[in-house]
mmCIF file of C-alpha atoms in Angstrom:
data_model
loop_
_atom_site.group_PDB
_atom_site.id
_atom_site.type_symbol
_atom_site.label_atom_id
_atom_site.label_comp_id
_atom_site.label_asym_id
_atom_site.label_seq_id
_atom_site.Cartn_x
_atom_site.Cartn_y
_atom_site.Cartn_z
ATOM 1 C CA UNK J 1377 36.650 22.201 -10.112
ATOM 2 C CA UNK J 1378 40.785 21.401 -10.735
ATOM 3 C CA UNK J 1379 41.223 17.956 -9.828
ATOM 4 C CA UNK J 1380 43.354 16.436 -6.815
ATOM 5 C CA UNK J 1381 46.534 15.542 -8.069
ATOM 6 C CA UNK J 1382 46.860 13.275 -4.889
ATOM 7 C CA UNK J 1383 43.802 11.206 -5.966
ATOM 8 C CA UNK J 1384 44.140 8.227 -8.043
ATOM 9 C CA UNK J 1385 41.057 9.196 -10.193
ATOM 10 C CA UNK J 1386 42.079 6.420 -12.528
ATOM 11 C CA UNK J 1387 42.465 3.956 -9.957
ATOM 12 C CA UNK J 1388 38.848 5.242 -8.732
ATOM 13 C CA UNK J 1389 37.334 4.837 -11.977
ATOM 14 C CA UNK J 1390 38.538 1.233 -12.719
ATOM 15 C CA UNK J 1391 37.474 0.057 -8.926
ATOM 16 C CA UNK J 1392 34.270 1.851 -9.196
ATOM 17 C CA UNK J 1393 33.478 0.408 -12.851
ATOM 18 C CA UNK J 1394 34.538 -3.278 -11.420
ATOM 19 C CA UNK J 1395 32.133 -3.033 -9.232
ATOM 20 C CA UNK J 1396 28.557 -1.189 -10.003
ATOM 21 C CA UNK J 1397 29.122 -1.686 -13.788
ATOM 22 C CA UNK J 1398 30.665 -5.386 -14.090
ATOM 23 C CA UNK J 1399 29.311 -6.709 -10.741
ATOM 24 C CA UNK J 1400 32.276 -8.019 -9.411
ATOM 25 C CA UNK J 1401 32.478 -8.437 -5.420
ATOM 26 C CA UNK J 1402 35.396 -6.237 -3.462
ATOM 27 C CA UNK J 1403 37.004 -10.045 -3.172
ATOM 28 C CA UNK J 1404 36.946 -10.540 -6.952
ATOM 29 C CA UNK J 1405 38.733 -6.502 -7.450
ATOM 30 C CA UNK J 1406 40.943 -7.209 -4.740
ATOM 31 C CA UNK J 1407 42.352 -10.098 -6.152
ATOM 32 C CA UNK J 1408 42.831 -8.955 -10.212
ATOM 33 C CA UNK J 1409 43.994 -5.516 -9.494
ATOM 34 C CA UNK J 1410 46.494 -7.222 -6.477
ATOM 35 C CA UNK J 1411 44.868 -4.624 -3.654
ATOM 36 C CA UNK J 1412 43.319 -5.617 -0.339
ATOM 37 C CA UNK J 1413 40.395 -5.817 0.301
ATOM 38 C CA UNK J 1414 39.910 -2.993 2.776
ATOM 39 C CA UNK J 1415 41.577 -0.949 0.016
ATOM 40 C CA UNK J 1416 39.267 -1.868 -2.431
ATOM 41 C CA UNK J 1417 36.018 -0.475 0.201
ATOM 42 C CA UNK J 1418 37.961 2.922 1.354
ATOM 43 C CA UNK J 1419 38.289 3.284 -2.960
ATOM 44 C CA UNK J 1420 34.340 2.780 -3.675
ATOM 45 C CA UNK J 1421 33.586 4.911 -0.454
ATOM 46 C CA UNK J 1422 36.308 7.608 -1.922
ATOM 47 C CA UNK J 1423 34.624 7.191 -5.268
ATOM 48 C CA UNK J 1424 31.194 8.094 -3.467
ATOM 49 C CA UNK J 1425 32.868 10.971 -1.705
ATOM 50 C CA UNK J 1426 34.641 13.032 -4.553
ATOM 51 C CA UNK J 1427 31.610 12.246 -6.643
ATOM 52 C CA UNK J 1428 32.880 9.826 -9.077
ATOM 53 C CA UNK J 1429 29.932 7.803 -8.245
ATOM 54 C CA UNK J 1430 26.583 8.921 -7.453
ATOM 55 C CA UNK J 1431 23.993 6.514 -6.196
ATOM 56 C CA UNK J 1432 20.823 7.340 -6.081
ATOM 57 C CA UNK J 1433 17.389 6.351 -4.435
ATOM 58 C CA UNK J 1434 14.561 5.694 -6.760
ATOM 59 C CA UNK J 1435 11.015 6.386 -5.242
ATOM 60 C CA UNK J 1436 8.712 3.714 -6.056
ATOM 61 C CA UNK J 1437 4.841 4.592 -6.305
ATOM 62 C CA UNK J 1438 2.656 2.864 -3.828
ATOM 63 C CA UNK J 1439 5.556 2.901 -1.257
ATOM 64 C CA UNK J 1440 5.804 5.489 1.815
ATOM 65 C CA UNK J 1441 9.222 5.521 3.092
ATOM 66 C CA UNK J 1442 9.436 8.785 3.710
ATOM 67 C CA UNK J 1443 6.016 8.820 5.790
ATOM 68 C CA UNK J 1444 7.555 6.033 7.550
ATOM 69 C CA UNK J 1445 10.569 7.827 8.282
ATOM 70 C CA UNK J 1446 8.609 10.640 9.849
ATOM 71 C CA UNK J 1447 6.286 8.215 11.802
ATOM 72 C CA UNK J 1448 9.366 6.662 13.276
ATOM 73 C CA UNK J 1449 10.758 10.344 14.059
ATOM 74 C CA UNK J 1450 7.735 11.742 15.081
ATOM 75 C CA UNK J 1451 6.497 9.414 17.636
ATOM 76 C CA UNK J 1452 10.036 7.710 18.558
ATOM 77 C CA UNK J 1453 8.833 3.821 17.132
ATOM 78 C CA UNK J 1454 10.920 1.066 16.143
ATOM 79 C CA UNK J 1455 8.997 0.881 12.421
ATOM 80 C CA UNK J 1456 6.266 2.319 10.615
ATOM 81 C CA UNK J 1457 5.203 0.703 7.546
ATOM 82 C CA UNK J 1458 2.876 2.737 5.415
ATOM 83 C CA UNK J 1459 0.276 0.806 3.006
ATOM 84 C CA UNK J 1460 -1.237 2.948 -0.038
ATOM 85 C CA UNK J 1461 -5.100 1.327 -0.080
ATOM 86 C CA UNK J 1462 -6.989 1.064 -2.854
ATOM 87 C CA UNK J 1463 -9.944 3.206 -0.964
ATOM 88 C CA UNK J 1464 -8.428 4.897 2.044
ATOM 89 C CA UNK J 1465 -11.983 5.777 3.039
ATOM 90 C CA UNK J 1466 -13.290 2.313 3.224
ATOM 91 C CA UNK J 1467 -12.866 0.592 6.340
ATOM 92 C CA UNK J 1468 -13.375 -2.574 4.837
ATOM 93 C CA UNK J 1469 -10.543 -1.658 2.222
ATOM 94 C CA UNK J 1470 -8.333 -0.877 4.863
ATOM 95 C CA UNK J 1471 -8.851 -3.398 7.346
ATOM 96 C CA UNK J 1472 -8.046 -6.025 4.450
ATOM 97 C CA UNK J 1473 -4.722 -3.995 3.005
ATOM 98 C CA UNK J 1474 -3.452 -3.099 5.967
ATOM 99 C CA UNK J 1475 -3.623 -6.651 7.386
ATOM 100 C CA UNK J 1476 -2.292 -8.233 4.189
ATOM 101 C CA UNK J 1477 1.419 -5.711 5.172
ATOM 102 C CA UNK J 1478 1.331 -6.979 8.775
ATOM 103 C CA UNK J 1479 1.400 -10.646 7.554
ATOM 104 C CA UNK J 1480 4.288 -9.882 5.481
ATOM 105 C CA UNK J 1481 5.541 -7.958 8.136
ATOM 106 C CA UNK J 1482 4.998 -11.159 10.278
ATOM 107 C CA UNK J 1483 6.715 -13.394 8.323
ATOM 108 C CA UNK J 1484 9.607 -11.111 7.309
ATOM 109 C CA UNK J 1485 10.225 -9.806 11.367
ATOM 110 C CA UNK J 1486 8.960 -12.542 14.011
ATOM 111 C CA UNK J 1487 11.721 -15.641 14.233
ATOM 112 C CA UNK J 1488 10.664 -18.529 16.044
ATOM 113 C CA UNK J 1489 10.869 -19.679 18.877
ATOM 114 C CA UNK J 1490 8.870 -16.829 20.458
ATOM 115 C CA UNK J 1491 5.930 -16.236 22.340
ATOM 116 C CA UNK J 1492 3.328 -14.187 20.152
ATOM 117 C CA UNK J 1493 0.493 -11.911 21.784
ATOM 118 C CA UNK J 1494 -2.471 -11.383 19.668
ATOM 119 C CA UNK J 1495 -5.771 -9.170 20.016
ATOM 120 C CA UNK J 1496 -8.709 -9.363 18.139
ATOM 121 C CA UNK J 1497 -10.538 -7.592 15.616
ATOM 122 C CA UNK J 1498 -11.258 -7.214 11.991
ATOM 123 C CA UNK J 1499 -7.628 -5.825 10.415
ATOM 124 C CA UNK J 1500 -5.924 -8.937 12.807
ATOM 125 C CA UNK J 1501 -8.104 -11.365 11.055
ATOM 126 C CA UNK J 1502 -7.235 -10.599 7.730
ATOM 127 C CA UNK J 1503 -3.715 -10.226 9.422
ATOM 128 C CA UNK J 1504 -4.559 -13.780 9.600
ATOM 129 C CA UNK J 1505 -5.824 -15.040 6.779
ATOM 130 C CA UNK J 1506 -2.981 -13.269 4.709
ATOM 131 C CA UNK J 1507 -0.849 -14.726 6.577
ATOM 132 C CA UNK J 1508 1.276 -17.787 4.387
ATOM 133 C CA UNK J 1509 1.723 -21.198 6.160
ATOM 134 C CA UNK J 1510 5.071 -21.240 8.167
ATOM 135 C CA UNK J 1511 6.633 -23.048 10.897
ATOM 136 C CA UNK J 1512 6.761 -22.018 14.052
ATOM 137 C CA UNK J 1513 6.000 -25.474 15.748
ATOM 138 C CA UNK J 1514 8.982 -24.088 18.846
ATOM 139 C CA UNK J 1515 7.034 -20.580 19.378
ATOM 140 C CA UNK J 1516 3.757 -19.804 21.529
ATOM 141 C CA UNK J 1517 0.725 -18.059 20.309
ATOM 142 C CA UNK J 1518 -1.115 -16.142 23.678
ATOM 143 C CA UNK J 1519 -4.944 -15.010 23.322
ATOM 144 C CA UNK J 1520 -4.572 -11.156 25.131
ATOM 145 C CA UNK J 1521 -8.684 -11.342 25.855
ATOM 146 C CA UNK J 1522 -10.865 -13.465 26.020
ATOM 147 C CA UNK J 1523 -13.721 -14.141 23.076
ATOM 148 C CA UNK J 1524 -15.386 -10.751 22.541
ATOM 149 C CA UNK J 1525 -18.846 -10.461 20.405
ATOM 150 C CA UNK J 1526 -21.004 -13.261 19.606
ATOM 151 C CA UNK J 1527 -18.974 -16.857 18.601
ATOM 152 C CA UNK J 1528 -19.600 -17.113 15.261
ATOM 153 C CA UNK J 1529 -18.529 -13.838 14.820
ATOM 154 C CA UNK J 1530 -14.921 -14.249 12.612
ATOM 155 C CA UNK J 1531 -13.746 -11.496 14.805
ATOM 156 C CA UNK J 1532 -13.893 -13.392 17.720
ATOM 157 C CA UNK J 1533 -10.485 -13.696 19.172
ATOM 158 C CA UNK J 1534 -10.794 -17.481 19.184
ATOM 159 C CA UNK J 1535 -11.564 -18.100 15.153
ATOM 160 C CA UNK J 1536 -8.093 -15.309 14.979
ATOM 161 C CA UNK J 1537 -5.666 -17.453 17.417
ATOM 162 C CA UNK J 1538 -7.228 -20.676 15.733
ATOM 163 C CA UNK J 1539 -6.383 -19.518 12.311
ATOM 164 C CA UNK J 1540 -2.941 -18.524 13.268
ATOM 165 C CA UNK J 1541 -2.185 -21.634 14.817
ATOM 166 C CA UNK J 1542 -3.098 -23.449 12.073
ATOM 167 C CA UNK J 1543 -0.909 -21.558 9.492
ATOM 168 C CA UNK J 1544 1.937 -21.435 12.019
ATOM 169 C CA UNK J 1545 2.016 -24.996 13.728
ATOM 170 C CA UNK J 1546 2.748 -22.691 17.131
ATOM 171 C CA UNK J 1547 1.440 -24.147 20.382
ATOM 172 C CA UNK J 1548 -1.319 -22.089 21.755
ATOM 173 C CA UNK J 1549 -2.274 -20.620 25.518
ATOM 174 C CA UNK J 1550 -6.061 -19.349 24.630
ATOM 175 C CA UNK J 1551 -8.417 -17.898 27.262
ATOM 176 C CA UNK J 1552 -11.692 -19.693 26.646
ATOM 177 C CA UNK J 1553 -13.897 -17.716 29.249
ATOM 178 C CA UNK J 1554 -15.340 -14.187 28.118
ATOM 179 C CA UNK J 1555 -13.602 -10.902 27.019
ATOM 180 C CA UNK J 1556 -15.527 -9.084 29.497
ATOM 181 C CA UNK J 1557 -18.354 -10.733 31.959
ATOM 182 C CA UNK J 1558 -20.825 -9.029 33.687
ATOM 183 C CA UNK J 1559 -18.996 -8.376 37.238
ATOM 184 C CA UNK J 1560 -16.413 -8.594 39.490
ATOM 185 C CA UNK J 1561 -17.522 -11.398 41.204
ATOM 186 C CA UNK J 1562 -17.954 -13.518 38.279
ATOM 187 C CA UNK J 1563 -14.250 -12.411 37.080
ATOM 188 C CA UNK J 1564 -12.565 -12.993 40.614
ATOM 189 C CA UNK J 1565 -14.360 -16.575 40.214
ATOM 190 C CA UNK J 1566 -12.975 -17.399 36.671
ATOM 191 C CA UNK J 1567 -9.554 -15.887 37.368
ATOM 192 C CA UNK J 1568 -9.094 -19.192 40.202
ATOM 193 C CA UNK J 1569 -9.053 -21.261 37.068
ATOM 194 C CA UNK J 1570 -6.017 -23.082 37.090
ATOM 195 C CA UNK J 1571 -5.352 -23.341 33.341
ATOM 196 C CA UNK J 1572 -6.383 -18.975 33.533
ATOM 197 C CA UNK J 1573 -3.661 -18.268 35.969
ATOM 198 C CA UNK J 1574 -0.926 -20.102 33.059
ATOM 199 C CA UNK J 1575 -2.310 -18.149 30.185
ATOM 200 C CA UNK J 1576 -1.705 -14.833 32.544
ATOM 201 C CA UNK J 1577 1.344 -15.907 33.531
ATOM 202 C CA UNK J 1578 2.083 -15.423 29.815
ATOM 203 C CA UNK J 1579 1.829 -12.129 29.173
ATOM 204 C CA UNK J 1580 5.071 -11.663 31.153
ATOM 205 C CA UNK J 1581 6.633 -13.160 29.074
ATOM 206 C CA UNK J 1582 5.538 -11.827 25.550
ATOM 207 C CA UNK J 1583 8.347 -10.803 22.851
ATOM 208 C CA UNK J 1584 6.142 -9.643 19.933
ATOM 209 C CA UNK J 1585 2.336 -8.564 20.561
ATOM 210 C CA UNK J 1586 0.117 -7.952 17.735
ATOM 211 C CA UNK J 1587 -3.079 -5.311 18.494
ATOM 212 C CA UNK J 1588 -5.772 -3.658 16.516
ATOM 213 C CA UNK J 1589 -6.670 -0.410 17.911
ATOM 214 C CA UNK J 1590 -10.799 0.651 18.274
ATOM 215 C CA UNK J 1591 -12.843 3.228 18.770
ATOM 216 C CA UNK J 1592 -15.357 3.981 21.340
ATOM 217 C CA UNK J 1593 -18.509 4.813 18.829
ATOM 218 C CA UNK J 1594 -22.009 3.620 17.862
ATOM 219 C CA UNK J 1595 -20.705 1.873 14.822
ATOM 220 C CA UNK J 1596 -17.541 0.466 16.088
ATOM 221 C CA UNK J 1597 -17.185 -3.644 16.661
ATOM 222 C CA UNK J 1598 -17.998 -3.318 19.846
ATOM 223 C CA UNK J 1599 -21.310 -1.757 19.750
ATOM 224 C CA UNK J 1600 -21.956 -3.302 16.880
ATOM 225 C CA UNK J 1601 -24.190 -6.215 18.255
ATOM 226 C CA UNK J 1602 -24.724 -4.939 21.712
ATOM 227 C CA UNK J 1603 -23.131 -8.092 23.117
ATOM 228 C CA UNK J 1604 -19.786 -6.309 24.191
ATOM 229 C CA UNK J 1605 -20.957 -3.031 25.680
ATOM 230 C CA UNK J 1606 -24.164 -0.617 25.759
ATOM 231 C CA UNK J 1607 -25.090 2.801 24.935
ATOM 232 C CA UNK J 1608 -25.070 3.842 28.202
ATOM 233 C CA UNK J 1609 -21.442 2.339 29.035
ATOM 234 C CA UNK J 1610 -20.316 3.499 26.034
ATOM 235 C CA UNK J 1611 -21.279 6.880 26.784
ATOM 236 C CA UNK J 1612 -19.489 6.691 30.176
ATOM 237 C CA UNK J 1613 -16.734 6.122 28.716
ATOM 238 C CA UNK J 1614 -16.780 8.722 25.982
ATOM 239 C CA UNK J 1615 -17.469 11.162 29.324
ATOM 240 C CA UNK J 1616 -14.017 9.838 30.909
ATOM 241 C CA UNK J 1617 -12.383 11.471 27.446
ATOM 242 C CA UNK J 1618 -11.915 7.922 26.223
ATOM 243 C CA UNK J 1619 -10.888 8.040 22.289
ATOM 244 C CA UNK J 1620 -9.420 4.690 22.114
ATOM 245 C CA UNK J 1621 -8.981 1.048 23.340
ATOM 246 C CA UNK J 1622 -6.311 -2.227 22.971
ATOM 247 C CA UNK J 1623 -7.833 -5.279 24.296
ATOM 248 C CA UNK J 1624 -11.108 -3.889 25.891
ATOM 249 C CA UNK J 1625 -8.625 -1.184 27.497
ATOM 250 C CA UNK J 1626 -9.142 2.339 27.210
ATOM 251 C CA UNK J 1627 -6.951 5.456 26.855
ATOM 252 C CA UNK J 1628 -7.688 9.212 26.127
ATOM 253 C CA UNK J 1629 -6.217 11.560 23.868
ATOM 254 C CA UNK J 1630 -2.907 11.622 25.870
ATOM 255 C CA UNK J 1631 -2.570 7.519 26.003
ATOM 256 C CA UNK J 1632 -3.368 7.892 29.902
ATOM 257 C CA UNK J 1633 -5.055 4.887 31.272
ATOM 258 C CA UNK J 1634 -8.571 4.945 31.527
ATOM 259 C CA UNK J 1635 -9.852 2.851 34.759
ATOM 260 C CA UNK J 1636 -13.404 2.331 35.174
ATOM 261 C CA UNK J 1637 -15.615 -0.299 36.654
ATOM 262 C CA UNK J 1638 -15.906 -1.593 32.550
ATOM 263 C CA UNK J 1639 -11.925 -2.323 33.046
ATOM 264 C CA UNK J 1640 -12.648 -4.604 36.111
ATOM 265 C CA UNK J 1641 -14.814 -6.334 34.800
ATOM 266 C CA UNK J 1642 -12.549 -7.184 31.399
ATOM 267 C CA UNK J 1643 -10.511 -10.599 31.372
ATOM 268 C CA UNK J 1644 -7.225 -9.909 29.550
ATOM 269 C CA UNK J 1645 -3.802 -8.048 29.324
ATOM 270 C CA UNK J 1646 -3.794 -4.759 30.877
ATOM 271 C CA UNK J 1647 -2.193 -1.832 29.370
ATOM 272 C CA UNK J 1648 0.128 -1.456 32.127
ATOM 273 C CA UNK J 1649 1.336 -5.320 30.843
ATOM 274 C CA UNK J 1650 1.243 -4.174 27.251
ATOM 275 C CA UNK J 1651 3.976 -0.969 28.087
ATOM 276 C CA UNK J 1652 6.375 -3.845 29.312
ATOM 277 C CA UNK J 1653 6.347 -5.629 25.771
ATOM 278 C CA UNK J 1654 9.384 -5.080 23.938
ATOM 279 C CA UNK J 1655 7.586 -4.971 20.357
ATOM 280 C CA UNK J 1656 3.558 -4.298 20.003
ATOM 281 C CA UNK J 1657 2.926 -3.970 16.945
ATOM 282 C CA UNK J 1658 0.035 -1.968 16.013
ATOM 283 C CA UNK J 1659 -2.198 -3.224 12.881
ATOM 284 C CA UNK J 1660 -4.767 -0.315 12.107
ATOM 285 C CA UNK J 1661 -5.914 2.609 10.041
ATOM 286 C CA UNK J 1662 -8.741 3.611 8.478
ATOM 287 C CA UNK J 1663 -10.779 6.994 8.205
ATOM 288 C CA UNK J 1664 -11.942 7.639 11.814
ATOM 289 C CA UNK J 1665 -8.525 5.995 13.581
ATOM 290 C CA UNK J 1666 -6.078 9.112 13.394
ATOM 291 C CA UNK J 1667 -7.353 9.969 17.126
ATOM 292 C CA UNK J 1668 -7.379 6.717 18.832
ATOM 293 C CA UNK J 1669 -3.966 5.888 16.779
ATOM 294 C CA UNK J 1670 -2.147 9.408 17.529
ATOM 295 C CA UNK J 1671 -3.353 8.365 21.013
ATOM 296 C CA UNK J 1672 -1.751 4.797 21.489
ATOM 297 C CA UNK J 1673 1.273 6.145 20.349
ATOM 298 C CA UNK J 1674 1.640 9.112 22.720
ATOM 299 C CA UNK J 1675 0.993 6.414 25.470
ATOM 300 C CA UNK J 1676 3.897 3.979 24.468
ATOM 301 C CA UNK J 1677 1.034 1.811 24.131
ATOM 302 C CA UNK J 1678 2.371 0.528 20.225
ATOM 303 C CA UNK J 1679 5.773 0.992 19.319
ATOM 304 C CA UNK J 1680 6.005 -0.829 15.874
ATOM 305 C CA UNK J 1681 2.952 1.189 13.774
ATOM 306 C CA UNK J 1682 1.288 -0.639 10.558
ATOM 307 C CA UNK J 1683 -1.185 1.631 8.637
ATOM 308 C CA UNK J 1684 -2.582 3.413 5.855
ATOM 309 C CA UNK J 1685 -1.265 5.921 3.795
ATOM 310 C CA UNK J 1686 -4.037 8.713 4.612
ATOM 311 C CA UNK J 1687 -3.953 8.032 8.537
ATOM 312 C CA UNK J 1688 0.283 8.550 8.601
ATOM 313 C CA UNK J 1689 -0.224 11.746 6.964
ATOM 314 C CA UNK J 1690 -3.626 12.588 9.652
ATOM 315 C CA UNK J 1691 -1.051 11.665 12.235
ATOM 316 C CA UNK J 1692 1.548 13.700 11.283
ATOM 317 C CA UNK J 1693 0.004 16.393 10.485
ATOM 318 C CA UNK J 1694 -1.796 16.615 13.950
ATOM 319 C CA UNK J 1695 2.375 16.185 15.225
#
């Protein structure tokens, strides 16, 4: 192709070598070849243009940006970070890798002060015990359920908002009564609590919100101990064409709200609250989440995804 004898290719070349080759700044160009500065950027952009210079991006193994990318097209989120796990098909593997990425994520995207929602659930724990020691002595951590399972359980919300607390100095609003309680009357009694009312008060007033995402089956936390729900509520729910929960709160296929007389009886932040949060941040994957996760995303419920690299490409595939 005949070169544009109204280019400075010359010019170009010197600018362009300044800068990628020597590492000078446009300030440090600018002032030894006696051009402005804005000159100096509309050369290095012209450089780009005409093809002098040709910059190119590098794929990395282990790293999903273009799954992310998709995610983030796909489902219309704010961010998708994709993890490659060791063992895609081990929850245990998963839960642990994808919660190391949403500590980093944590520490790299949450500023302080803020007020911080947090679930439960295995992936949040080791969310949590990823998670390095920071301060956020001016921000408030808010329990979105109460404790769920038996207490010595490490996926009990408490141990999670306790851990956090301690690696972030934040002040905490926790909701020491039970995730769910055995009916309506006990609930509407608890819920006069003085010190119950604040914590509620909170979830108004959430800026970040950090959820796992379950699923209603025989092996899932929640049946795991019987403690949470039974067989026969489980199947209930499973006959309402529930295929997911956040906080005790169910959705089907479509994200729609599920409400039952087993969402009365729950003591925490409804999904209706959640779709008000400007960033909820969903930390889960694994190989029987596609559904539930395709799910929470069709229902605004998340808008900031964090998962593995096998459940993007379920969930994008089922797009």
């Amino acid at each position: 192709m005949p070169r544009n004898k109204s280019v400075d290719y010359r010019l170009l070349l010197k600018v362009s070598k300044y800068y990628y080759e020597k590492q000078l700044t446009q300030q440090e160009i600018s002032e030894r070849l006696n051009l402005s500065r804005p000159k100096v950027s509309r050369l290095l952009k012209q450089a780009e243009e005409i093809g002098i210079v040709k910059i190119s991006i590098i794929p990395q193994p282990g790293i999903h940006t273009d799954l992310e990318d998709a995610l983030e097209r796909t489902y219309g989120l704010k961010e998708a970070v994709v993890v490659e796990v060791s063992d895609p098909n081990s929850q245990y593997a998963v839960s642990r890798e994808v919660g190391a990425a949403a500590a980093d994520y944590f520490s790299q995207s949450v500023s302080s002060p803020s007020v911080i929602g947090i679930s439960w659930g295995t992936t949040l724990q080791a969310m949590v015990d990823a998670l390095r020691s920071q301060d956020f002595r001016e921000s408030q951590v808010v329990q979105l359920i109460g404790g769920l399972g038996k207490p010595e359980s490490e996926a009990h919300a408490t141990y999670i908002l306790r851990r956090l607390v301690e690696k972030t100095g934040a002040q905490l609003s926790i909701l020491n009564v039970p995730g769910i309680v055995d009916n309506t009357a006990v609930k509407i009694a608890l819920m006069s609590d003085s010190h119950l009312k604040e914590v509620f008060n909170y979830f108004e007033n959430i800026d970040v919100a950090f959820v796992g995402v379950g699923t209603p089956t025989p092996d899932s936390v929640v049946m795991r101990d019987g403690t949470i729900l039974t067989q026969d509520q489980l199947e209930y729910l499973l006959s309402q064409g529930a295929v997911g929960d956040i906080c005790l709160r169910f959705f089907d296929e479509r994200g729609n709200i599920i409400h039952s007389e087993i969402d009365e009886r729950v003591l925490g932040i409804t999904l209706e609250q959640i779709q008000k949060i400007d960033r909820v941040v969903g930390v889960t994957g694994g190989p029987f989440k596609d559904k539930a996760i395709r799910a929470a995303l069709l229902g605004k419920l998340v808008n900031v995804l964090i998962t593995d690299h096998l459940s993007a490409k379920k969930l994008l595939k089922e797009a």
